[in-house]
Short mmCIF file of C-alpha atoms and ligand atoms in Angstrom, two decimals:
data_model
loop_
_atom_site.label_atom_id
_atom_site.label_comp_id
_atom_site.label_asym_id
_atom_site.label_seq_id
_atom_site.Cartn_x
_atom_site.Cartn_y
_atom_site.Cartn_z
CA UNK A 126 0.00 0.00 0.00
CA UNK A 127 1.10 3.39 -0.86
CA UNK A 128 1.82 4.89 2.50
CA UNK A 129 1.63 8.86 1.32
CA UNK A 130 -0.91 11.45 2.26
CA UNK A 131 -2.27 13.58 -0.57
CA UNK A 132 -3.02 16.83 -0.81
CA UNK A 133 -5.70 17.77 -3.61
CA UNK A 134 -6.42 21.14 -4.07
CA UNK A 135 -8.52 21.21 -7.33
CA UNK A 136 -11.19 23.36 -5.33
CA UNK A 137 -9.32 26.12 -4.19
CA UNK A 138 -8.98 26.90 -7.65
CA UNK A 139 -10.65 29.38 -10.04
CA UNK A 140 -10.38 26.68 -13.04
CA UNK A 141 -12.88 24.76 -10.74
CA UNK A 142 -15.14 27.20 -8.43
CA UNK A 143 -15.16 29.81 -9.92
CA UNK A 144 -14.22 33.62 -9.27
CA UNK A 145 -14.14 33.09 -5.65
CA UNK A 146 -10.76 30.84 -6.47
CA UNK A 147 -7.75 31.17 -6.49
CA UNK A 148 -6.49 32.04 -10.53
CA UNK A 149 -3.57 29.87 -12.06
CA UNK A 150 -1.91 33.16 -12.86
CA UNK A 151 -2.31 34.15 -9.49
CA UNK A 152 -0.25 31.07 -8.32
CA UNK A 153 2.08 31.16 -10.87
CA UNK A 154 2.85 35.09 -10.52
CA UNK A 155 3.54 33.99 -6.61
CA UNK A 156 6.22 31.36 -7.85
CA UNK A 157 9.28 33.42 -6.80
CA UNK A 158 7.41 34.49 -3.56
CA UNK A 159 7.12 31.06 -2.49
CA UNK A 160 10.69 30.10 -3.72
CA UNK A 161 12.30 32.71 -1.11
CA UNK A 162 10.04 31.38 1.26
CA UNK A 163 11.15 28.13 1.36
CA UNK A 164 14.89 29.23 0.83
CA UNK A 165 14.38 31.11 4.47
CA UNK A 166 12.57 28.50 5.87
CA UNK A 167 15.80 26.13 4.65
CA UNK A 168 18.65 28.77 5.53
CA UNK A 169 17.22 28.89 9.47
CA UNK A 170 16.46 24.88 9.54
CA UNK A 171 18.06 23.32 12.72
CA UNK A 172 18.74 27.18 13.50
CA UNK A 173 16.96 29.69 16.23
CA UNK A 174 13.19 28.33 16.56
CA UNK A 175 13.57 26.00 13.60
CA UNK A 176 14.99 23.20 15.66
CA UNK A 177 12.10 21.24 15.23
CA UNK A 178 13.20 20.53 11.17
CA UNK A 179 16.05 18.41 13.06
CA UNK A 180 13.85 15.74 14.82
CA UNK A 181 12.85 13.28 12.33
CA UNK A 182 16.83 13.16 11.96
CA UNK A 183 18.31 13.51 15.30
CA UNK A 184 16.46 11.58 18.14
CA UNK A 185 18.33 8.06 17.96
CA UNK A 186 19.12 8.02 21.33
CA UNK A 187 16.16 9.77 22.71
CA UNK A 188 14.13 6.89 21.02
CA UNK A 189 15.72 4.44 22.99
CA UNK A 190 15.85 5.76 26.03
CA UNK A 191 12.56 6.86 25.75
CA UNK A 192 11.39 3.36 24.94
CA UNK A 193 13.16 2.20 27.46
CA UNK A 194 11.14 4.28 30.39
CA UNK A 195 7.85 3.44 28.70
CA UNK A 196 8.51 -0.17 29.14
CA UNK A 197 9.08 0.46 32.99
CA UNK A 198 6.20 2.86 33.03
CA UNK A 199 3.70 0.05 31.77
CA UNK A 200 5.16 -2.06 33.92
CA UNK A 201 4.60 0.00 37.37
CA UNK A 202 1.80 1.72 36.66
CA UNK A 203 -1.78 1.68 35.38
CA UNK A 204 -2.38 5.46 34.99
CA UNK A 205 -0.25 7.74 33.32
CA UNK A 206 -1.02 11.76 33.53
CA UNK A 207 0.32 14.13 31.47
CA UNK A 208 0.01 17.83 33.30
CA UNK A 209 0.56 19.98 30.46
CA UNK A 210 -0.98 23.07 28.83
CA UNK A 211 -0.70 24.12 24.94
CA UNK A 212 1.42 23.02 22.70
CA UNK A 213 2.47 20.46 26.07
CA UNK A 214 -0.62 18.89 25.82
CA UNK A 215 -2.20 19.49 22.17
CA UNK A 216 -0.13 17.00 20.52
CA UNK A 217 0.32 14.39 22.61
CA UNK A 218 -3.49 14.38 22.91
CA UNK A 219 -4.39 14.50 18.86
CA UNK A 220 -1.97 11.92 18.37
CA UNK A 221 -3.38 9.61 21.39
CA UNK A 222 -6.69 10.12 19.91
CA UNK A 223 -5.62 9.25 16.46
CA UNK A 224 -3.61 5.79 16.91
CA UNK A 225 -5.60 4.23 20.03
CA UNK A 226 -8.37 3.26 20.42
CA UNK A 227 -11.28 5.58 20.72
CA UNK A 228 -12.25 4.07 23.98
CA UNK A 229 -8.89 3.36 25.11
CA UNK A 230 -9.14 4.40 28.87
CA UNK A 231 -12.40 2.04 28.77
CA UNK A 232 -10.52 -1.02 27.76
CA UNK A 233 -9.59 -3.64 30.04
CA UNK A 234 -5.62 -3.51 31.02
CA UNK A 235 -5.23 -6.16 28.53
CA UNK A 236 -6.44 -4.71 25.59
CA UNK A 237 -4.61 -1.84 26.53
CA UNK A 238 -1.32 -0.71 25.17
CA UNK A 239 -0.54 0.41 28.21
CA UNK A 240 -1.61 2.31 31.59
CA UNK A 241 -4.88 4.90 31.03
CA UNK A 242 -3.96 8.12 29.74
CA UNK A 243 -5.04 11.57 31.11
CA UNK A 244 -4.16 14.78 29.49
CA UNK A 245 -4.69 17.35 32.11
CA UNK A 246 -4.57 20.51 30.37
CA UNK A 247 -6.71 23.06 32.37
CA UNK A 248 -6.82 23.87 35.69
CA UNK A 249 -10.64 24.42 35.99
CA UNK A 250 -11.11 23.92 40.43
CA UNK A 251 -13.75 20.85 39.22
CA UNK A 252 -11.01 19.18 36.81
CA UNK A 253 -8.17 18.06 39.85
CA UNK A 254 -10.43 16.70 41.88
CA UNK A 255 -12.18 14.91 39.12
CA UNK A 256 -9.07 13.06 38.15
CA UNK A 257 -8.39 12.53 41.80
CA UNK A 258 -11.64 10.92 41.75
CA UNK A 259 -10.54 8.17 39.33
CA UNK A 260 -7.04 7.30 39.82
CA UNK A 261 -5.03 5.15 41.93
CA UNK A 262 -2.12 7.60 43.31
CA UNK A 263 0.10 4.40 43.88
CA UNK A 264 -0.30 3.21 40.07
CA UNK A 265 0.16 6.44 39.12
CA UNK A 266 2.98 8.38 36.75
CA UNK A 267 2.49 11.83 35.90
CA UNK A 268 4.83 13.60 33.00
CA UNK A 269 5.30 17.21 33.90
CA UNK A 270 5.41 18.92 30.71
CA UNK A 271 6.55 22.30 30.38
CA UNK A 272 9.12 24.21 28.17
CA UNK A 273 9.17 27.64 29.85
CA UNK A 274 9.73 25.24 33.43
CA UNK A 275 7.38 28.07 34.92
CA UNK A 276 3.82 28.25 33.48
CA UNK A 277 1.40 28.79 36.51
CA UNK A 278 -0.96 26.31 35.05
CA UNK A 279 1.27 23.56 35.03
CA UNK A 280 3.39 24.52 38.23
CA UNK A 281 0.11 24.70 40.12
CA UNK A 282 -0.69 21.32 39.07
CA UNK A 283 2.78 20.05 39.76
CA UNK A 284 2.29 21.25 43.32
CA UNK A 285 -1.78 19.83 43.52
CA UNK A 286 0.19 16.35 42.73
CA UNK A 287 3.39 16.68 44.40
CA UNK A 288 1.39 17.20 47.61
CA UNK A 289 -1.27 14.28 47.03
CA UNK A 290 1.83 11.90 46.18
CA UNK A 291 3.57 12.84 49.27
CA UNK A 292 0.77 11.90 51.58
CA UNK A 293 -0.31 8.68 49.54
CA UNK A 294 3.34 7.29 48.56
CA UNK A 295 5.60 9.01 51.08
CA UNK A 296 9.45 8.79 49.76
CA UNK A 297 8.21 7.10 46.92
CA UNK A 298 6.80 10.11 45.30
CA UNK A 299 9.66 10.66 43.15
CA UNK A 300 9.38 7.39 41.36
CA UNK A 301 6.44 9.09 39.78
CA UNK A 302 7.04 11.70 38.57
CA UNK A 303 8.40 11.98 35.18
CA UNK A 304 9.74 15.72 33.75
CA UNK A 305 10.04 17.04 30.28
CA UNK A 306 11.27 20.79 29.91
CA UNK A 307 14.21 22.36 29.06
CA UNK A 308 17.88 21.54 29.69
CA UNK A 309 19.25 24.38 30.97
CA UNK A 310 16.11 27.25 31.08
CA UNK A 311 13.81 27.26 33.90
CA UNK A 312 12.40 26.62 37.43
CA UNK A 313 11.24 23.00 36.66
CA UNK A 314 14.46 21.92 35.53
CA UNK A 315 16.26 22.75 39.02
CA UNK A 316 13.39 21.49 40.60
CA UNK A 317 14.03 18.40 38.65
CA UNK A 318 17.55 18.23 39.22
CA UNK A 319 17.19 18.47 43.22
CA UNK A 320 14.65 16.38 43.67
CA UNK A 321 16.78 13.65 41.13
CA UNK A 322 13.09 12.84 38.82
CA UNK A 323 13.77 10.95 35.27
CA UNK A 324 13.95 13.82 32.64
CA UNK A 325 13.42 14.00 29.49
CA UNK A 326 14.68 17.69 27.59
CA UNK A 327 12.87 19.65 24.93
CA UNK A 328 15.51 20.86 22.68
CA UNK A 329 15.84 24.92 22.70
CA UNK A 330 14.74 25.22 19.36
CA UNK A 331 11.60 23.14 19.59
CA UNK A 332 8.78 26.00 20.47
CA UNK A 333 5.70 24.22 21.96
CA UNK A 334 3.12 24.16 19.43
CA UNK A 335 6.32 22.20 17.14
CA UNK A 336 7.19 19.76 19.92
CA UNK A 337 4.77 16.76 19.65
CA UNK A 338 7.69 15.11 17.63
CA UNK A 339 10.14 15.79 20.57
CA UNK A 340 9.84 14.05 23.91
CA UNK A 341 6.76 16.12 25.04
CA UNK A 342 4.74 14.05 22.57
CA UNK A 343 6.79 10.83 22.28
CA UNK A 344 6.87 9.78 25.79
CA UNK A 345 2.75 9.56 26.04
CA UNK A 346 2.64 8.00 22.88
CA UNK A 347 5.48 5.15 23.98
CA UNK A 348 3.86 4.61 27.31
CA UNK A 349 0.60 3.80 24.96
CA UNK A 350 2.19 1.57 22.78
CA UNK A 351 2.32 3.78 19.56
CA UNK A 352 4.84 3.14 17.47
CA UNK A 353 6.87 6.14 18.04
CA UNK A 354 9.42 5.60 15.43
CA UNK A 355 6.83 5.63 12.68
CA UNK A 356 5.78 8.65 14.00
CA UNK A 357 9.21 9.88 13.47
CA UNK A 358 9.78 7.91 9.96
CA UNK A 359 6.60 9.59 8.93
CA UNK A 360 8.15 13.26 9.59
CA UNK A 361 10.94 12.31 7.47
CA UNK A 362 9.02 10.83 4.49
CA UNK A 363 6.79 14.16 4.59
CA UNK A 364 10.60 16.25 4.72
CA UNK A 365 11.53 14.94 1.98
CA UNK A 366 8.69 14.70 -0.05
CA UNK A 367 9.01 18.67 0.47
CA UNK A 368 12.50 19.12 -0.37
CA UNK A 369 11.82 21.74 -3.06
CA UNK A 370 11.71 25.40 -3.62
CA UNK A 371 9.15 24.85 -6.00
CA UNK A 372 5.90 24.57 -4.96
CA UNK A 373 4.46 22.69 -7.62
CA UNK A 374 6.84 19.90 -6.34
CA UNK A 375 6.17 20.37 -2.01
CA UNK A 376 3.12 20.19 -1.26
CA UNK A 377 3.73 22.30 2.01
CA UNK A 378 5.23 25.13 0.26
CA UNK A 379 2.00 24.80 -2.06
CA UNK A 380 -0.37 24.61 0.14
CA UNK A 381 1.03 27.46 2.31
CA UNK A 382 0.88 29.62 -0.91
CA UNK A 383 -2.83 28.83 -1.54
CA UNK A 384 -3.33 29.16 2.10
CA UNK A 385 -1.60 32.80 1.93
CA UNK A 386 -3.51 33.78 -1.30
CA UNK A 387 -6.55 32.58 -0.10
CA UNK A 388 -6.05 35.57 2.81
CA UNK A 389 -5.52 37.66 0.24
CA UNK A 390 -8.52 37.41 -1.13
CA UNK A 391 -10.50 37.45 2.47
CA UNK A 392 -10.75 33.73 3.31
CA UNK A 393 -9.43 35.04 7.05
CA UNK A 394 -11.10 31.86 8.38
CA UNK A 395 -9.96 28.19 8.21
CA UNK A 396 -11.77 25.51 8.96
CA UNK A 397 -10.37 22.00 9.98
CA UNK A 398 -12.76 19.35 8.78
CA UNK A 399 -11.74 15.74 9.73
CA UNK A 400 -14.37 12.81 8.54
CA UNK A 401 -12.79 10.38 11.09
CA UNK A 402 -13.22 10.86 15.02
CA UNK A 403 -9.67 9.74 15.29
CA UNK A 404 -8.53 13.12 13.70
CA UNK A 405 -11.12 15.09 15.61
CA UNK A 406 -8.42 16.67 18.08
CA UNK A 407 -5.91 17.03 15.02
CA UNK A 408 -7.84 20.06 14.44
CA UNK A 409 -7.43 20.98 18.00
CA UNK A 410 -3.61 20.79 17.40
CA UNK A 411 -3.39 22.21 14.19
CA UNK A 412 -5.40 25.40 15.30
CA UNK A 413 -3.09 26.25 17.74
CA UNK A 414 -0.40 25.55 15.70
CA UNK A 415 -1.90 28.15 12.90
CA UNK A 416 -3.27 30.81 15.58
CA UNK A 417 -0.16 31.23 17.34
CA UNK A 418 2.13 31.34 14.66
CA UNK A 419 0.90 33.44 12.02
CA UNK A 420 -1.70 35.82 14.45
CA UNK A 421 0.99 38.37 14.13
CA UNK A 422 0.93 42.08 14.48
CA UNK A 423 4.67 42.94 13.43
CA UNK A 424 6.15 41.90 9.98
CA UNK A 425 10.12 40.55 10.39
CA UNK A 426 11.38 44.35 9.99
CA UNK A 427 9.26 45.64 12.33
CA UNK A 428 6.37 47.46 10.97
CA UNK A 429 3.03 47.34 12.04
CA UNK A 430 0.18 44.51 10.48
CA UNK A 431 -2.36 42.72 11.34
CA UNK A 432 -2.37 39.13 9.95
CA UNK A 433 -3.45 35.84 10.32
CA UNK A 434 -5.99 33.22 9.83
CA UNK A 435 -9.02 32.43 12.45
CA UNK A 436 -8.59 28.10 12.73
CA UNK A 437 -11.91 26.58 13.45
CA UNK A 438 -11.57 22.91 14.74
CA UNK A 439 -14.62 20.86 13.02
CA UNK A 440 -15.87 17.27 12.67
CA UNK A 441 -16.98 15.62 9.82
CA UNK A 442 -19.59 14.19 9.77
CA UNK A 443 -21.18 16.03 13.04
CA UNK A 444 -20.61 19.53 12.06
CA UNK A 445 -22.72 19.36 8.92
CA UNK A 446 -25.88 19.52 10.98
CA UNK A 447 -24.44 22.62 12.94
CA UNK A 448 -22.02 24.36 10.76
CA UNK A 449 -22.21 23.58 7.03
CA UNK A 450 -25.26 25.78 6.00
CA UNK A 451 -23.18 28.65 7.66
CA UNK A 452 -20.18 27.48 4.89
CA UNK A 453 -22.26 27.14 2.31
CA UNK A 454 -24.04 30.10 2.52
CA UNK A 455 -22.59 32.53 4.79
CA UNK A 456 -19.40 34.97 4.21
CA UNK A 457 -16.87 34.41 1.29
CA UNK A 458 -14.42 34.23 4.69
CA UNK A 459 -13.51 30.21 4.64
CA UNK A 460 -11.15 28.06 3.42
CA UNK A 461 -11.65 24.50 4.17
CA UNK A 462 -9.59 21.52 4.48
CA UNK A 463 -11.03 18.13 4.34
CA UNK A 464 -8.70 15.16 5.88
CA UNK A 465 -10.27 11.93 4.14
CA UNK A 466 -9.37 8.52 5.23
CA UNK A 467 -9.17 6.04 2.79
CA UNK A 468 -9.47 2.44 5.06
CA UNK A 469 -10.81 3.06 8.03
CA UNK A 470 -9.59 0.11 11.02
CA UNK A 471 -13.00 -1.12 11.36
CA UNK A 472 -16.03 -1.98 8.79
CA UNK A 473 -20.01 -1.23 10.60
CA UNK A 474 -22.28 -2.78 8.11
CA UNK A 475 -25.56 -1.52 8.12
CA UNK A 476 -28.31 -4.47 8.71
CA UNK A 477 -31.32 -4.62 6.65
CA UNK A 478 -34.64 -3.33 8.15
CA UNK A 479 -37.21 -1.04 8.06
CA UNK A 480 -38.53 -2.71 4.62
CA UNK A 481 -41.65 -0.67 4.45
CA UNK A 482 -39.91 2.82 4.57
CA UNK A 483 -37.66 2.67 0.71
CA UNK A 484 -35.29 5.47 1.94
CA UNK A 485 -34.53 3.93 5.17
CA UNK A 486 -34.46 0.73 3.73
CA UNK A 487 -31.88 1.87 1.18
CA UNK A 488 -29.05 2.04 3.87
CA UNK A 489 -29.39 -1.62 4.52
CA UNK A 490 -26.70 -4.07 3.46
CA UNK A 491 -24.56 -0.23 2.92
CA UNK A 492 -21.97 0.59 5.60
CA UNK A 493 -20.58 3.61 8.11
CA UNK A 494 -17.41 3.76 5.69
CA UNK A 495 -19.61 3.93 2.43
CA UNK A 496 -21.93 6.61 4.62
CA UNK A 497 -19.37 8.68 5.82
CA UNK A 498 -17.41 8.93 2.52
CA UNK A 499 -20.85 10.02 0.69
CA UNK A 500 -21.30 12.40 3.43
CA UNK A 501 -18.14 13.64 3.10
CA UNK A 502 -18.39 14.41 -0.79
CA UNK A 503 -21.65 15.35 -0.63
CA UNK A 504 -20.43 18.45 1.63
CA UNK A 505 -17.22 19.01 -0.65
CA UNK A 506 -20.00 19.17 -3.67
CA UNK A 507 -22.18 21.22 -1.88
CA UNK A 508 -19.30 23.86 -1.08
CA UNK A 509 -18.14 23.56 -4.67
CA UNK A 510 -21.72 24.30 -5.72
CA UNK A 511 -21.26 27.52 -3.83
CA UNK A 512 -18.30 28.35 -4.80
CA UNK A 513 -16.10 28.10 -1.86
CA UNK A 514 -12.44 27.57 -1.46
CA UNK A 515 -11.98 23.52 -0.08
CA UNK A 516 -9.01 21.02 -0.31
CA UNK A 517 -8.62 17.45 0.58
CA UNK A 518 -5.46 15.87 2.27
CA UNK A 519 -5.76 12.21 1.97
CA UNK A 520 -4.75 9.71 4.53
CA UNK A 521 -4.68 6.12 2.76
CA UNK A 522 -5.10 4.63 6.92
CA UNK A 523 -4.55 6.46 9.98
CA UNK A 524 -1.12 4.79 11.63
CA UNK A 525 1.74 6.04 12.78
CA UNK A 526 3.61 6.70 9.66
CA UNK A 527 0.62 8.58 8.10
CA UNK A 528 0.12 11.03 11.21
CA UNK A 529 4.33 11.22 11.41
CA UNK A 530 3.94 12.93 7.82
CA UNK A 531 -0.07 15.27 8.52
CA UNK A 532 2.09 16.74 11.73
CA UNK A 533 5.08 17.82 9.95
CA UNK A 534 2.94 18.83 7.24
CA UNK A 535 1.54 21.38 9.09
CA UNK A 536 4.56 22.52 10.73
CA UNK A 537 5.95 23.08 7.43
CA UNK A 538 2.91 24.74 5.90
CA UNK A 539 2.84 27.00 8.72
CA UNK A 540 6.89 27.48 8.87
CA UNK A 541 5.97 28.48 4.98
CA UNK A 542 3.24 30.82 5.54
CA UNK A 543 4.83 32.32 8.57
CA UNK A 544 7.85 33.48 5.62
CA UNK A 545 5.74 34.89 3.34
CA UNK A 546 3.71 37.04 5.40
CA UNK A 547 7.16 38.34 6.65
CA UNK A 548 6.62 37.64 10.49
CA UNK A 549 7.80 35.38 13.30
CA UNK A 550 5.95 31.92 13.12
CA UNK A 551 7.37 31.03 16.22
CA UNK A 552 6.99 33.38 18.71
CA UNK A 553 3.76 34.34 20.85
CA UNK A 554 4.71 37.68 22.25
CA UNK A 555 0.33 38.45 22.59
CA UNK A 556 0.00 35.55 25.10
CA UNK A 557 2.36 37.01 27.26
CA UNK A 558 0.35 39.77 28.23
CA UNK A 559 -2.41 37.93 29.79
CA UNK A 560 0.36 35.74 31.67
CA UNK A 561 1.34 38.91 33.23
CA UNK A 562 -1.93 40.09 33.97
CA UNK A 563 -2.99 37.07 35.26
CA UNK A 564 0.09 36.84 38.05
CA UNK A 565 -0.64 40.65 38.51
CA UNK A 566 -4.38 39.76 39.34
CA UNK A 567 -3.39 36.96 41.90
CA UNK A 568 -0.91 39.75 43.74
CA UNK A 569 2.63 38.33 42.74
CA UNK A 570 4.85 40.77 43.78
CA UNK A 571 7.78 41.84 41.23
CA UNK A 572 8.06 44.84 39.58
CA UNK A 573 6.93 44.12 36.31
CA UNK A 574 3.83 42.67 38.55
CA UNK A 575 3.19 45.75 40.27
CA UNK A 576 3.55 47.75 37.60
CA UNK A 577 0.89 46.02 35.56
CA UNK A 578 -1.28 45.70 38.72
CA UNK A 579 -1.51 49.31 38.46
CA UNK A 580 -1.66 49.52 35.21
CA UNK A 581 -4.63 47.83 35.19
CA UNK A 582 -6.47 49.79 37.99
CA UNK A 583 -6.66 52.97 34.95
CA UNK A 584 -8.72 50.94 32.35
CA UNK A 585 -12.27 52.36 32.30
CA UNK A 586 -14.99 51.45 35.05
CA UNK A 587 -17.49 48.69 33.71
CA UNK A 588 -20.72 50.98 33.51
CA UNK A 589 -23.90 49.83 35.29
CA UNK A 590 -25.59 50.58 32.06
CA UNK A 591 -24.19 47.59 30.38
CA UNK A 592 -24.80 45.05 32.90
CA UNK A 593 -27.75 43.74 33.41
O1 PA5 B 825 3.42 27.01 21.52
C1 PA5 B 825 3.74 27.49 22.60
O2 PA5 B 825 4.89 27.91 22.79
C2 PA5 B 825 2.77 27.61 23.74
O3 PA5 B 825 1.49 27.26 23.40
C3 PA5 B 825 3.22 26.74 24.88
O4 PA5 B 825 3.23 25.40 24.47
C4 PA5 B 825 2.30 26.90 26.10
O5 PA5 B 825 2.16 28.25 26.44
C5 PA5 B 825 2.88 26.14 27.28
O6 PA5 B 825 4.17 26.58 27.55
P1 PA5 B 825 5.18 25.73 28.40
O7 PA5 B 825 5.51 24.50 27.65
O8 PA5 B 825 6.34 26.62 28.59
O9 PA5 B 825 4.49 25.43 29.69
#
């Protein structure tokens, strides 16, 4: 079987949809645009915030060791936690969701790949003491995941479980607890180092939202039996497969073209439309992956913009009967990219019944994968019909090799786009400000704290007038 995702993108086109399209010329007049692009995105690989372009090449060891600790961690423990927030939790969740199964915490151990899997990444009061509810603290191994070492979100939950290990396990705490952050920036990684837990480092040029191929994602997916080095070979098919500065040869550096053009002509919104639950929180990934890069408001040489493109994380087929009549008809503001899967792991027939009623009837003897499939080009016709802007990436099965080669795909799409709109893909200077605020609202004293504490005290009153 041919292994390779496909990208089709007949239907962004004018030749097929229509004025609201994107023209050949159009393309073809970007050609040298795209060209530099993907020369900068190749000068700066393994460079800066690029380090991510290195994994699929440089993890040998970090495999093995990491397969090494999953193979204890099934061993000791039936729960594994993952206390993460972000890009610290987004990936290792999408690709948990894709390649297990979709009940897996509801399996029996044995049909398990390994211990359940909780991916704690909010810190709503209700969502502790939930987890609490369900787990075993002494069969228990929670993965601290944090790059910065010092995100409150995290760190509080660090503390919630350091405390609740202490009184349940004693000594033993530190036998579970499991760190991945960075080497040599941080608190968590002194923390780590005094109180002697396994670690696992995120490289310094791996940003979050580009780390699920790093140890943040890899040690999750090990512990649940994925195959963690197709992940990996699957990165390093899709590299290659883009190893050209012209983009009718890489389909990244194509699709991140379109993608770009497509904002050009006001499609400010993309839309994420996976027909296969096990790609559901793909979309979750891949919006913050496209928010946080390219929702920029300073170009590379410093003057002002405003750019970006709004993700929206959908579900084929669900999101037809809440979302599609808004596509269809609504704002010229969409793209939208299907992700089709060709064999799905399972076949539902559909029984025969309901004799008297001819349309019901009709489904008999059909299955879920014919159903879905029709569904699914049924919407792509419908949005072709109305002239909006859709493509289709293919996945021939949904393994590890396949979702190895959709998550650097995306990385390199965005890596692409972020060039040719001129600004920093991998920064996220606009979070920061609500991290500040936030430690300014709980009264952490510092100066930059105080400062924005008062800062804060001179925005408007809330008038009475608008509250009701
Ligand atoms: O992509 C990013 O850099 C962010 O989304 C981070 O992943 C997120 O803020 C969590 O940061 P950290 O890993 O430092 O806790």
């Amino acid at each position: 079987m041919d292994n390779r995702i496909r990208l089709d993108v007949n239907l962004m086109m004018e030749d097929s949809i229509g004025a609201r399209g994107i023209s050949r010329q159009a393309l073809n007049d970007m050609m040298p645009r795209l060209k530099a692009a993907y020369e900068m995105v190749e000068a700066n690989r393994g460079k800066g915030m690029q380090g991510w372009m290195d994994l699929p090449y440089n993890q040998d060891a970090i495999l093995t060791a990491i397969e090494d600790t999953a193979r204890r961690i099934r061993g000791e423990f039936e729960a594994f936690v993952v206390l993460g927030i972000g890009g610290s939790a987004l990936g290792p969740a999408a690709v948990q969701q894709a390649l297990n199964h979709l009940h897996y915490n509801e399996l029996p151990a044995g049909k398990r790949g390994g211990p359940r899997l909780y991916i704690e990444d909010n810190i709503d009061p209700e969502r502790m003491a939930a987890l609490l509810d369900v787990i075993d603290l002494k069969k228990t191994c929670f993965n601290v995941i944090t790059k910065s070492g010092g995100t409150a979100e995290t760190m509080s939950q660090y503390l919630i479980v350091l405390d609740a290990l202490k009184k349940a396990v004693g000594d033993d705490y530190k036998k579970h607890i499991l760190i991945t952050t960075s080497e040599k920036k941080g608190f968590l990684i002194k923390i780590a180092q005094r109180e002697g837990y396994e670690t696992f480092y995120i490289p310094d040029g791996v940003g979050g939202r580009f780390s699920e191929l790093c140890p943040v994602g890899l040690i999750a997916a090990a512990v649940t039996g994925i195959d963690i080095r197709g992940l990996i070979a699957g990165a390093k098919d899709m590299d290659q497969r883009c190893n050209s500065g012209d983009a009718m040869a890489n389909p990244a550096l194509l699709d991140a073209g379109l993608s770009v053009l497509a904002m050009e002509k006001g499609a400010n919104i993309s839309v994420m439309l996976p027909y296969a639950d096990s790609l559901k929180l793909m979309s979750d990934w891949y919006a913050q992956l496209w928010a946080e890069s390219l929702g920029k408001n300073r170009t590379l040489d410093g003057n002002p913009c405003n750019v970006g493109q709004t993700p929206v994380k959908t579900l084929g087929v669900t999101d037809q009967h809440s979302q599609l009549q808004l596509y269809t008809e609504g704002p010229f503001d969409k793209m939208i990219t299907f992700l089709k899967v060709e064999a799905f792991h399972a076949t539902t027939p559909i029984p025969h019944g309901c004799d008297d009623i001819p349309t019901i009837a009709f489904l008999g003897g059909k299955s879920h994968n014919q159903l879905i499939e029709a569904e699914r080009q049924g919407t792509e016709y419908a949005l072709y019909k109305a002239g909006r802007m859709s493509q289709t990436i293919t996945l021939p099965e949904v393994n590890a090799n396949t979702v190895g080669q959709l998550l650097y795909f995306f990385e390199l799409v965005t890596a692409y786009a972020g060039a040719l709109l001129n600004i920093d893909a991998f920064n996220q200077p606009g979070v920061e400000e609500s991290k500040v605020a936030s430690y300014a609202v709980m009264g952490y004293e510092s100066d930059v704290h105080t400062a924005k504490r008062e800062e804060m005290k001179n925005r408007p009153a809330p008038k009475a007038e608008y509250i009701f």
